[in-house]
């Protein structure tokens, strides 16, 4: 294939991308439909993708509906994030076996690394991965499991041309166009019966892949059409948020009365933290077998909405629903800047969609900022 920045992959040739990745030893992981939602799981072929499905999302509302164009990536995002493959919800840290009156530690198996290709990563999710990288791979307390799994990812990103009802990535500067953090990025185009993907490499691995798949150099009209579709998506976001001085304004409104108003509805169920692609908080649990022969230490995802999450000898630091909800919002939008130099929110809108009572973080922030 001639050297070209942009390559066109026709819809009928899209399967070659899967085949080449398989030959390179990658486990293919991407979106598929299960239980009336788009979830992320291992894929065997292109047919496993959510072909012809799109999603309608609003506060506390999610529905899959059929799309007449049979797009491969016509949905936005579902309830899951990619972090579960590199930062699993539950992981064994330590195990010991009883020997007389003592417990002897058992040797831990070496971390098993999976060479995994993530198919269909959205721009907001790329930013979430970048944030997780900063939290979990930098500094003195890096997570070795995350580091090893992350180093073996091949990322196929997909630019957004059809934002969802709760998306606000344009406000957060994380989309709808992928700027970095990918090996290959695709823009799906359907126009006048033509269905193709504009592909661009973002790494040496991505460039090598483009040379192996079935494709052709893109012409100027195809490039322009794809770029225009992404540009138009900026004005089609379902939500917006004003981020100017947001960190400072939130800090200055710690006791704003709206925090109390929000928690008249909040169930402190933790759904927002469960679906958030950047939440990384965990708890550590020690367990023993029924007969006491073995003991284990597990790490599992936890939520700052749980009253015991902030428990220190004598009681919980955040005993009220208001204090726990405020902590989550402030951490995402304000404190994260102090800790990691970036916002902890990427504007994916999952917390709005999957909140049972439809609490909208963009609406909350607007009211605290003094908007109408």
mmCIF file of C-alpha atoms in Angstrom:
data_model
loop_
_atom_site.group_PDB
_atom_site.id
_atom_site.type_symbol
_atom_site.label_atom_id
_atom_site.label_comp_id
_atom_site.label_asym_id
_atom_site.label_seq_id
_atom_site.Cartn_x
_atom_site.Cartn_y
_atom_site.Cartn_z
ATOM 1 C CA UNK A 1 0.000 0.000 0.000
ATOM 2 C CA UNK A 2 1.392 3.453 -0.866
ATOM 3 C CA UNK A 3 2.395 5.699 2.035
ATOM 4 C CA UNK A 4 -0.636 7.821 2.909
ATOM 5 C CA UNK A 5 -1.764 9.511 6.104
ATOM 6 C CA UNK A 6 -5.384 8.448 5.590
ATOM 7 C CA UNK A 7 -6.586 5.050 4.417
ATOM 8 C CA UNK A 8 -10.099 4.066 3.382
ATOM 9 C CA UNK A 9 -11.437 0.737 4.630
ATOM 10 C CA UNK A 10 -14.617 -0.204 2.802
ATOM 11 C CA UNK A 11 -17.386 -1.721 4.917
ATOM 12 C CA UNK A 12 -17.021 -5.032 3.098
ATOM 13 C CA UNK A 13 -13.316 -5.142 3.937
ATOM 14 C CA UNK A 14 -13.627 -4.237 7.612
ATOM 15 C CA UNK A 15 -13.180 -7.854 8.652
ATOM 16 C CA UNK A 16 -9.556 -7.706 7.500
ATOM 17 C CA UNK A 17 -8.803 -5.466 10.485
ATOM 18 C CA UNK A 18 -9.983 -8.203 12.829
ATOM 19 C CA UNK A 19 -8.068 -10.912 10.994
ATOM 20 C CA UNK A 20 -4.775 -9.023 11.015
ATOM 21 C CA UNK A 21 -5.083 -8.240 14.730
ATOM 22 C CA UNK A 22 -5.754 -11.912 15.449
ATOM 23 C CA UNK A 23 -2.691 -12.955 13.446
ATOM 24 C CA UNK A 24 -0.615 -10.539 15.515
ATOM 25 C CA UNK A 25 -1.726 -12.392 18.644
ATOM 26 C CA UNK A 26 -4.274 -9.961 20.053
ATOM 27 C CA UNK A 27 -7.453 -10.908 21.878
ATOM 28 C CA UNK A 28 -10.160 -8.756 20.315
ATOM 29 C CA UNK A 29 -12.337 -6.861 22.792
ATOM 30 C CA UNK A 30 -15.076 -4.440 21.880
ATOM 31 C CA UNK A 31 -18.742 -3.495 21.940
ATOM 32 C CA UNK A 32 -21.512 -6.044 21.589
ATOM 33 C CA UNK A 33 -25.194 -6.180 22.512
ATOM 34 C CA UNK A 34 -26.257 -8.061 25.608
ATOM 35 C CA UNK A 35 -29.273 -7.634 27.907
ATOM 36 C CA UNK A 36 -30.536 -4.701 25.821
ATOM 37 C CA UNK A 37 -27.349 -2.677 26.270
ATOM 38 C CA UNK A 38 -24.005 -2.180 24.549
ATOM 39 C CA UNK A 39 -21.344 -3.877 26.691
ATOM 40 C CA UNK A 40 -17.638 -4.564 26.215
ATOM 41 C CA UNK A 41 -16.560 -8.183 25.812
ATOM 42 C CA UNK A 42 -14.293 -10.408 23.733
ATOM 43 C CA UNK A 43 -15.220 -10.580 20.053
ATOM 44 C CA UNK A 44 -14.717 -13.346 17.526
ATOM 45 C CA UNK A 45 -15.735 -11.470 14.364
ATOM 46 C CA UNK A 46 -17.203 -8.261 13.004
ATOM 47 C CA UNK A 47 -20.660 -9.805 13.324
ATOM 48 C CA UNK A 48 -20.363 -9.542 17.115
ATOM 49 C CA UNK A 49 -20.384 -5.726 16.916
ATOM 50 C CA UNK A 50 -23.671 -3.851 17.611
ATOM 51 C CA UNK A 51 -24.421 -3.571 13.891
ATOM 52 C CA UNK A 52 -27.504 -1.492 13.200
ATOM 53 C CA UNK A 53 -28.031 -0.412 16.807
ATOM 54 C CA UNK A 54 -28.010 3.080 18.242
ATOM 55 C CA UNK A 55 -28.808 4.314 21.721
ATOM 56 C CA UNK A 56 -31.106 6.951 23.175
ATOM 57 C CA UNK A 57 -29.898 8.389 26.449
ATOM 58 C CA UNK A 58 -31.178 10.935 28.935
ATOM 59 C CA UNK A 59 -31.161 11.377 32.681
ATOM 60 C CA UNK A 60 -31.965 7.939 34.102
ATOM 61 C CA UNK A 61 -32.904 6.671 30.637
ATOM 62 C CA UNK A 62 -31.188 4.263 28.220
ATOM 63 C CA UNK A 63 -32.708 2.405 25.276
ATOM 64 C CA UNK A 64 -31.289 0.633 22.248
ATOM 65 C CA UNK A 65 -33.144 1.224 18.990
ATOM 66 C CA UNK A 66 -32.606 -0.037 15.471
ATOM 67 C CA UNK A 67 -30.808 2.173 12.947
ATOM 68 C CA UNK A 68 -31.606 1.753 9.261
ATOM 69 C CA UNK A 69 -28.022 2.294 8.080
ATOM 70 C CA UNK A 70 -26.505 -0.747 9.800
ATOM 71 C CA UNK A 71 -23.609 1.248 11.209
ATOM 72 C CA UNK A 72 -21.008 -0.674 13.162
ATOM 73 C CA UNK A 73 -20.406 2.124 15.678
ATOM 74 C CA UNK A 74 -23.725 3.975 15.625
ATOM 75 C CA UNK A 75 -24.085 3.827 19.416
ATOM 76 C CA UNK A 76 -22.294 6.149 21.877
ATOM 77 C CA UNK A 77 -21.296 4.481 25.151
ATOM 78 C CA UNK A 78 -22.919 1.893 27.378
ATOM 79 C CA UNK A 79 -22.732 1.252 31.125
ATOM 80 C CA UNK A 80 -19.246 -0.288 31.079
ATOM 81 C CA UNK A 81 -15.813 1.251 30.689
ATOM 82 C CA UNK A 82 -12.591 -0.273 29.399
ATOM 83 C CA UNK A 83 -10.874 -0.083 32.775
ATOM 84 C CA UNK A 84 -12.373 -3.428 33.833
ATOM 85 C CA UNK A 85 -9.916 -5.205 31.511
ATOM 86 C CA UNK A 86 -6.805 -3.581 32.985
ATOM 87 C CA UNK A 87 -8.022 -2.667 36.484
ATOM 88 C CA UNK A 88 -10.441 -5.515 37.287
ATOM 89 C CA UNK A 89 -13.312 -5.107 39.765
ATOM 90 C CA UNK A 90 -11.859 -7.836 42.015
ATOM 91 C CA UNK A 91 -8.313 -9.167 42.292
ATOM 92 C CA UNK A 92 -6.513 -11.513 44.675
ATOM 93 C CA UNK A 93 -3.573 -9.800 46.393
ATOM 94 C CA UNK A 94 -2.385 -12.350 48.917
ATOM 95 C CA UNK A 95 -3.092 -15.921 50.043
ATOM 96 C CA UNK A 96 -1.893 -17.977 53.001
ATOM 97 C CA UNK A 97 -2.439 -21.544 54.182
ATOM 98 C CA UNK A 98 -2.650 -22.767 57.760
ATOM 99 C CA UNK A 99 0.237 -24.893 59.030
ATOM 100 C CA UNK A 100 -0.160 -25.820 62.671
ATOM 101 C CA UNK A 101 -0.534 -22.620 64.668
ATOM 102 C CA UNK A 102 0.574 -20.267 61.913
ATOM 103 C CA UNK A 103 -0.266 -19.271 58.359
ATOM 104 C CA UNK A 104 2.358 -19.557 55.647
ATOM 105 C CA UNK A 105 2.084 -17.288 52.609
ATOM 106 C CA UNK A 106 1.541 -19.113 49.333
ATOM 107 C CA UNK A 107 3.587 -18.070 46.289
ATOM 108 C CA UNK A 108 1.571 -15.780 44.044
ATOM 109 C CA UNK A 109 1.329 -16.600 40.377
ATOM 110 C CA UNK A 110 3.097 -14.240 38.037
ATOM 111 C CA UNK A 111 0.759 -11.662 36.543
ATOM 112 C CA UNK A 112 -0.763 -13.139 33.399
ATOM 113 C CA UNK A 113 -0.588 -10.622 30.572
ATOM 114 C CA UNK A 114 -3.177 -10.555 27.801
ATOM 115 C CA UNK A 115 -2.287 -8.896 24.504
ATOM 116 C CA UNK A 116 -5.589 -7.176 23.919
ATOM 117 C CA UNK A 117 -6.909 -5.007 21.090
ATOM 118 C CA UNK A 118 -9.633 -2.637 22.226
ATOM 119 C CA UNK A 119 -12.006 -1.976 19.322
ATOM 120 C CA UNK A 120 -14.197 1.138 19.309
ATOM 121 C CA UNK A 121 -12.672 3.306 22.043
ATOM 122 C CA UNK A 122 -14.326 6.742 22.021
ATOM 123 C CA UNK A 123 -12.291 9.967 22.384
ATOM 124 C CA UNK A 124 -13.674 10.622 25.878
ATOM 125 C CA UNK A 125 -12.625 7.098 26.847
ATOM 126 C CA UNK A 126 -9.124 7.696 25.501
ATOM 127 C CA UNK A 127 -8.858 10.618 27.893
ATOM 128 C CA UNK A 128 -10.150 8.418 30.715
ATOM 129 C CA UNK A 129 -7.393 5.900 29.973
ATOM 130 C CA UNK A 130 -4.841 8.728 29.989
ATOM 131 C CA UNK A 131 -6.117 9.862 33.390
ATOM 132 C CA UNK A 132 -5.976 6.321 34.761
ATOM 133 C CA UNK A 133 -2.434 6.021 33.429
ATOM 134 C CA UNK A 134 -1.422 9.076 35.422
ATOM 135 C CA UNK A 135 -3.095 7.788 38.597
ATOM 136 C CA UNK A 136 -2.035 4.148 38.392
ATOM 137 C CA UNK A 137 1.344 4.124 36.635
ATOM 138 C CA UNK A 138 3.090 7.257 37.902
ATOM 139 C CA UNK A 139 4.492 8.063 41.301
ATOM 140 C CA UNK A 140 5.709 5.769 44.099
ATOM 141 C CA UNK A 141 2.519 3.664 44.288
ATOM 142 C CA UNK A 142 2.132 2.415 40.732
ATOM 143 C CA UNK A 143 -0.119 -0.593 40.187
ATOM 144 C CA UNK A 144 2.003 -3.378 38.621
ATOM 145 C CA UNK A 145 -1.016 -5.295 37.316
ATOM 146 C CA UNK A 146 -2.403 -2.211 35.567
ATOM 147 C CA UNK A 147 1.034 -1.342 34.188
ATOM 148 C CA UNK A 148 1.560 -4.737 32.582
ATOM 149 C CA UNK A 149 -1.933 -4.993 31.087
ATOM 150 C CA UNK A 150 -1.820 -1.404 29.829
ATOM 151 C CA UNK A 151 1.522 -1.948 28.104
ATOM 152 C CA UNK A 152 -0.013 -4.769 26.036
ATOM 153 C CA UNK A 153 -2.995 -2.874 24.626
ATOM 154 C CA UNK A 154 -3.575 -2.016 20.987
ATOM 155 C CA UNK A 155 -6.204 0.715 20.803
ATOM 156 C CA UNK A 156 -8.550 1.183 17.857
ATOM 157 C CA UNK A 157 -10.393 4.441 18.526
ATOM 158 C CA UNK A 158 -13.557 5.650 16.793
ATOM 159 C CA UNK A 159 -14.363 9.334 16.379
ATOM 160 C CA UNK A 160 -17.874 10.374 17.390
ATOM 161 C CA UNK A 161 -20.184 11.641 14.664
ATOM 162 C CA UNK A 162 -23.462 11.020 16.534
ATOM 163 C CA UNK A 163 -23.185 12.280 20.148
ATOM 164 C CA UNK A 164 -25.653 10.987 22.714
ATOM 165 C CA UNK A 165 -28.245 12.789 24.767
ATOM 166 C CA UNK A 166 -26.044 12.986 27.853
ATOM 167 C CA UNK A 167 -22.677 13.591 26.152
ATOM 168 C CA UNK A 168 -20.688 16.737 26.982
ATOM 169 C CA UNK A 169 -17.162 15.809 25.888
ATOM 170 C CA UNK A 170 -16.905 18.974 23.785
ATOM 171 C CA UNK A 171 -17.253 21.048 26.969
ATOM 172 C CA UNK A 172 -14.529 19.022 28.679
ATOM 173 C CA UNK A 173 -12.162 19.186 25.699
ATOM 174 C CA UNK A 174 -12.043 15.403 25.312
ATOM 175 C CA UNK A 175 -13.932 14.920 22.033
ATOM 176 C CA UNK A 176 -15.630 14.275 19.702
ATOM 177 C CA UNK A 177 -12.325 13.923 17.797
ATOM 178 C CA UNK A 178 -9.555 11.683 19.100
ATOM 179 C CA UNK A 179 -6.320 13.654 19.347
ATOM 180 C CA UNK A 180 -3.895 11.166 20.892
ATOM 181 C CA UNK A 181 -3.581 7.920 22.833
ATOM 182 C CA UNK A 182 -4.563 5.533 20.030
ATOM 183 C CA UNK A 183 -2.784 3.180 17.654
ATOM 184 C CA UNK A 184 -5.467 3.505 14.997
ATOM 185 C CA UNK A 185 -8.451 5.850 14.763
ATOM 186 C CA UNK A 186 -11.497 5.359 12.556
ATOM 187 C CA UNK A 187 -14.236 7.681 11.383
ATOM 188 C CA UNK A 188 -17.305 5.819 10.141
ATOM 189 C CA UNK A 189 -19.011 7.477 7.170
ATOM 190 C CA UNK A 190 -22.352 6.583 5.603
ATOM 191 C CA UNK A 191 -23.528 8.861 2.802
ATOM 192 C CA UNK A 192 -25.534 8.309 -0.353
ATOM 193 C CA UNK A 193 -25.249 4.572 0.021
ATOM 194 C CA UNK A 194 -21.483 4.664 0.543
ATOM 195 C CA UNK A 195 -20.282 3.080 3.767
ATOM 196 C CA UNK A 196 -16.601 3.287 4.644
ATOM 197 C CA UNK A 197 -14.098 4.065 7.393
ATOM 198 C CA UNK A 198 -11.435 6.740 7.241
ATOM 199 C CA UNK A 199 -8.452 5.284 9.109
ATOM 200 C CA UNK A 200 -5.407 7.087 10.493
ATOM 201 C CA UNK A 201 -2.495 5.617 12.428
ATOM 202 C CA UNK A 202 -1.352 7.101 15.718
ATOM 203 C CA UNK A 203 1.665 4.888 16.417
ATOM 204 C CA UNK A 204 4.250 2.744 14.669
ATOM 205 C CA UNK A 205 2.133 -0.311 15.503
ATOM 206 C CA UNK A 206 -0.852 1.367 13.896
ATOM 207 C CA UNK A 207 1.107 2.244 10.761
ATOM 208 C CA UNK A 208 2.273 -1.330 10.480
ATOM 209 C CA UNK A 209 -1.287 -2.554 10.768
ATOM 210 C CA UNK A 210 -2.530 -0.237 8.009
ATOM 211 C CA UNK A 211 0.011 -1.783 5.659
ATOM 212 C CA UNK A 212 -1.423 -5.242 6.313
ATOM 213 C CA UNK A 213 -5.172 -4.660 6.055
ATOM 214 C CA UNK A 214 -7.297 -4.304 2.940
ATOM 215 C CA UNK A 215 -7.597 -0.613 2.136
ATOM 216 C CA UNK A 216 -6.762 2.191 -0.266
ATOM 217 C CA UNK A 217 -5.522 5.785 -0.027
ATOM 218 C CA UNK A 218 -8.273 8.292 0.780
ATOM 219 C CA UNK A 219 -9.089 11.124 -1.597
ATOM 220 C CA UNK A 220 -9.677 14.715 -0.514
ATOM 221 C CA UNK A 221 -13.479 14.508 -0.666
ATOM 222 C CA UNK A 222 -13.548 11.452 1.617
ATOM 223 C CA UNK A 223 -11.237 13.106 4.120
ATOM 224 C CA UNK A 224 -13.298 16.288 4.071
ATOM 225 C CA UNK A 225 -16.570 14.410 4.529
ATOM 226 C CA UNK A 226 -15.254 12.544 7.565
ATOM 227 C CA UNK A 227 -13.789 15.675 9.140
ATOM 228 C CA UNK A 228 -17.015 17.596 8.590
ATOM 229 C CA UNK A 229 -19.066 14.853 10.282
ATOM 230 C CA UNK A 230 -16.839 15.039 13.370
ATOM 231 C CA UNK A 231 -16.889 18.861 13.403
ATOM 232 C CA UNK A 232 -20.688 18.917 13.260
ATOM 233 C CA UNK A 233 -20.852 16.609 16.267
ATOM 234 C CA UNK A 234 -19.498 19.424 18.461
ATOM 235 C CA UNK A 235 -22.788 21.295 18.131
ATOM 236 C CA UNK A 236 -24.930 18.204 18.631
ATOM 237 C CA UNK A 237 -23.915 17.405 22.194
ATOM 238 C CA UNK A 238 -26.800 16.537 24.482
ATOM 239 C CA UNK A 239 -25.304 18.503 27.397
ATOM 240 C CA UNK A 240 -22.947 21.420 28.024
ATOM 241 C CA UNK A 241 -21.039 22.664 31.042
ATOM 242 C CA UNK A 242 -19.118 25.892 31.579
ATOM 243 C CA UNK A 243 -15.652 24.893 32.774
ATOM 244 C CA UNK A 244 -14.216 28.407 33.078
ATOM 245 C CA UNK A 245 -12.868 28.791 36.640
ATOM 246 C CA UNK A 246 -14.974 25.759 37.560
ATOM 247 C CA UNK A 247 -12.424 24.398 40.017
ATOM 248 C CA UNK A 248 -12.218 27.653 41.984
ATOM 249 C CA UNK A 249 -15.941 28.373 41.900
ATOM 250 C CA UNK A 250 -16.777 24.932 43.274
ATOM 251 C CA UNK A 251 -14.245 25.329 46.069
ATOM 252 C CA UNK A 252 -15.788 28.690 46.970
ATOM 253 C CA UNK A 253 -19.260 27.149 47.089
ATOM 254 C CA UNK A 254 -18.580 24.223 49.381
ATOM 255 C CA UNK A 255 -21.652 25.120 51.479
ATOM 256 C CA UNK A 256 -23.925 26.087 48.605
ATOM 257 C CA UNK A 257 -27.569 25.204 49.463
ATOM 258 C CA UNK A 258 -27.963 23.310 46.207
ATOM 259 C CA UNK A 259 -25.895 20.430 47.609
ATOM 260 C CA UNK A 260 -28.741 19.751 50.032
ATOM 261 C CA UNK A 261 -31.315 19.995 47.262
ATOM 262 C CA UNK A 262 -29.508 17.383 45.181
ATOM 263 C CA UNK A 263 -29.409 14.832 47.955
ATOM 264 C CA UNK A 264 -33.140 15.009 48.497
ATOM 265 C CA UNK A 265 -33.178 12.796 45.398
ATOM 266 C CA UNK A 266 -29.822 11.018 45.621
ATOM 267 C CA UNK A 267 -30.055 7.375 46.674
ATOM 268 C CA UNK A 268 -26.279 7.112 47.348
ATOM 269 C CA UNK A 269 -26.454 3.888 45.339
ATOM 270 C CA UNK A 270 -23.024 4.427 43.786
ATOM 271 C CA UNK A 271 -24.188 3.860 40.203
ATOM 272 C CA UNK A 272 -22.333 6.974 39.062
ATOM 273 C CA UNK A 273 -19.038 5.723 40.490
ATOM 274 C CA UNK A 274 -19.613 2.235 39.070
ATOM 275 C CA UNK A 275 -20.041 3.471 35.493
ATOM 276 C CA UNK A 276 -17.478 6.297 35.658
ATOM 277 C CA UNK A 277 -14.411 5.421 33.532
ATOM 278 C CA UNK A 278 -11.984 7.262 35.852
ATOM 279 C CA UNK A 279 -13.113 6.207 39.333
ATOM 280 C CA UNK A 280 -10.329 4.104 40.849
ATOM 281 C CA UNK A 281 -11.204 3.824 44.551
ATOM 282 C CA UNK A 282 -10.932 0.364 46.088
ATOM 283 C CA UNK A 283 -11.372 -1.475 49.361
ATOM 284 C CA UNK A 284 -9.229 -4.306 50.699
ATOM 285 C CA UNK A 285 -10.970 -7.301 52.265
ATOM 286 C CA UNK A 286 -9.509 -10.207 54.262
ATOM 287 C CA UNK A 287 -11.387 -13.500 54.111
ATOM 288 C CA UNK A 288 -10.889 -17.008 55.484
ATOM 289 C CA UNK A 289 -12.260 -20.336 54.377
ATOM 290 C CA UNK A 290 -15.072 -21.853 56.451
ATOM 291 C CA UNK A 291 -12.716 -24.255 58.187
ATOM 292 C CA UNK A 292 -9.968 -21.689 58.618
ATOM 293 C CA UNK A 293 -7.441 -23.545 56.447
ATOM 294 C CA UNK A 294 -6.758 -20.646 54.075
ATOM 295 C CA UNK A 295 -6.822 -16.858 54.271
ATOM 296 C CA UNK A 296 -7.000 -14.431 51.367
ATOM 297 C CA UNK A 297 -6.723 -10.710 50.805
ATOM 298 C CA UNK A 298 -8.774 -9.256 47.950
ATOM 299 C CA UNK A 299 -8.922 -5.845 46.371
ATOM 300 C CA UNK A 300 -12.286 -4.764 44.982
ATOM 301 C CA UNK A 301 -13.786 -1.605 43.548
ATOM 302 C CA UNK A 302 -15.457 0.605 46.140
ATOM 303 C CA UNK A 303 -17.491 3.804 46.073
ATOM 304 C CA UNK A 304 -17.187 7.038 48.021
ATOM 305 C CA UNK A 305 -20.991 6.925 48.290
ATOM 306 C CA UNK A 306 -20.710 4.042 50.748
ATOM 307 C CA UNK A 307 -20.878 5.334 54.313
ATOM 308 C CA UNK A 308 -18.078 2.985 55.392
ATOM 309 C CA UNK A 309 -15.729 4.194 52.667
ATOM 310 C CA UNK A 310 -14.568 7.137 54.791
ATOM 311 C CA UNK A 311 -14.672 5.224 58.070
ATOM 312 C CA UNK A 312 -11.819 5.958 60.428
ATOM 313 C CA UNK A 313 -11.680 4.641 64.005
ATOM 314 C CA UNK A 314 -14.649 6.204 65.733
ATOM 315 C CA UNK A 315 -16.929 6.757 62.735
ATOM 316 C CA UNK A 316 -17.362 7.903 59.145
ATOM 317 C CA UNK A 317 -15.923 11.245 58.081
ATOM 318 C CA UNK A 318 -18.785 11.687 55.610
ATOM 319 C CA UNK A 319 -21.814 10.424 57.459
ATOM 320 C CA UNK A 320 -24.421 12.380 55.483
ATOM 321 C CA UNK A 321 -25.646 11.779 51.940
ATOM 322 C CA UNK A 322 -24.894 15.404 51.105
ATOM 323 C CA UNK A 323 -21.264 15.161 52.153
ATOM 324 C CA UNK A 324 -20.720 11.989 50.121
ATOM 325 C CA UNK A 325 -22.342 13.302 46.970
ATOM 326 C CA UNK A 326 -20.478 16.606 47.234
ATOM 327 C CA UNK A 327 -17.200 14.723 47.690
ATOM 328 C CA UNK A 328 -17.686 12.829 44.436
ATOM 329 C CA UNK A 329 -18.556 15.917 42.367
ATOM 330 C CA UNK A 330 -15.820 18.041 43.941
ATOM 331 C CA UNK A 331 -13.242 15.309 43.426
ATOM 332 C CA UNK A 332 -14.104 14.960 39.752
ATOM 333 C CA UNK A 333 -14.383 18.639 38.923
ATOM 334 C CA UNK A 334 -12.052 20.321 41.421
ATOM 335 C CA UNK A 335 -9.765 18.295 43.696
ATOM 336 C CA UNK A 336 -8.527 16.122 40.829
ATOM 337 C CA UNK A 337 -6.761 19.159 39.375
ATOM 338 C CA UNK A 338 -4.714 19.483 42.566
ATOM 339 C CA UNK A 339 -3.879 15.774 42.672
ATOM 340 C CA UNK A 340 -3.270 14.951 39.032
ATOM 341 C CA UNK A 341 -3.282 18.208 37.070
ATOM 342 C CA UNK A 342 -6.438 17.437 35.116
ATOM 343 C CA UNK A 343 -10.191 17.117 35.502
ATOM 344 C CA UNK A 344 -11.458 13.732 36.624
ATOM 345 C CA UNK A 345 -14.509 14.079 34.359
ATOM 346 C CA UNK A 346 -14.280 13.337 30.630
ATOM 347 C CA UNK A 347 -17.864 14.228 29.684
ATOM 348 C CA UNK A 348 -19.013 10.734 28.706
ATOM 349 C CA UNK A 349 -22.402 11.301 30.392
ATOM 350 C CA UNK A 350 -22.627 7.817 31.907
ATOM 351 C CA UNK A 351 -23.290 9.134 35.419
ATOM 352 C CA UNK A 352 -26.333 11.034 34.104
ATOM 353 C CA UNK A 353 -27.740 8.155 32.065
ATOM 354 C CA UNK A 354 -27.314 5.483 34.718
ATOM 355 C CA UNK A 355 -28.465 7.497 37.728
ATOM 356 C CA UNK A 356 -31.800 5.913 38.769
ATOM 357 C CA UNK A 357 -33.249 9.338 39.588
ATOM 358 C CA UNK A 358 -31.617 11.205 36.691
ATOM 359 C CA UNK A 359 -29.319 13.512 38.656
ATOM 360 C CA UNK A 360 -27.419 15.562 36.070
ATOM 361 C CA UNK A 361 -23.904 16.703 36.971
ATOM 362 C CA UNK A 362 -24.004 19.433 34.299
ATOM 363 C CA UNK A 363 -27.231 20.822 35.766
ATOM 364 C CA UNK A 364 -25.833 20.699 39.292
ATOM 365 C CA UNK A 365 -22.727 22.591 38.302
ATOM 366 C CA UNK A 366 -24.756 25.163 36.389
ATOM 367 C CA UNK A 367 -26.883 25.927 39.440
ATOM 368 C CA UNK A 368 -23.887 26.135 41.747
ATOM 369 C CA UNK A 369 -22.209 28.467 39.260
ATOM 370 C CA UNK A 370 -25.268 30.711 39.541
ATOM 371 C CA UNK A 371 -26.954 30.000 36.212
ATOM 372 C CA UNK A 372 -30.677 30.072 35.649
#
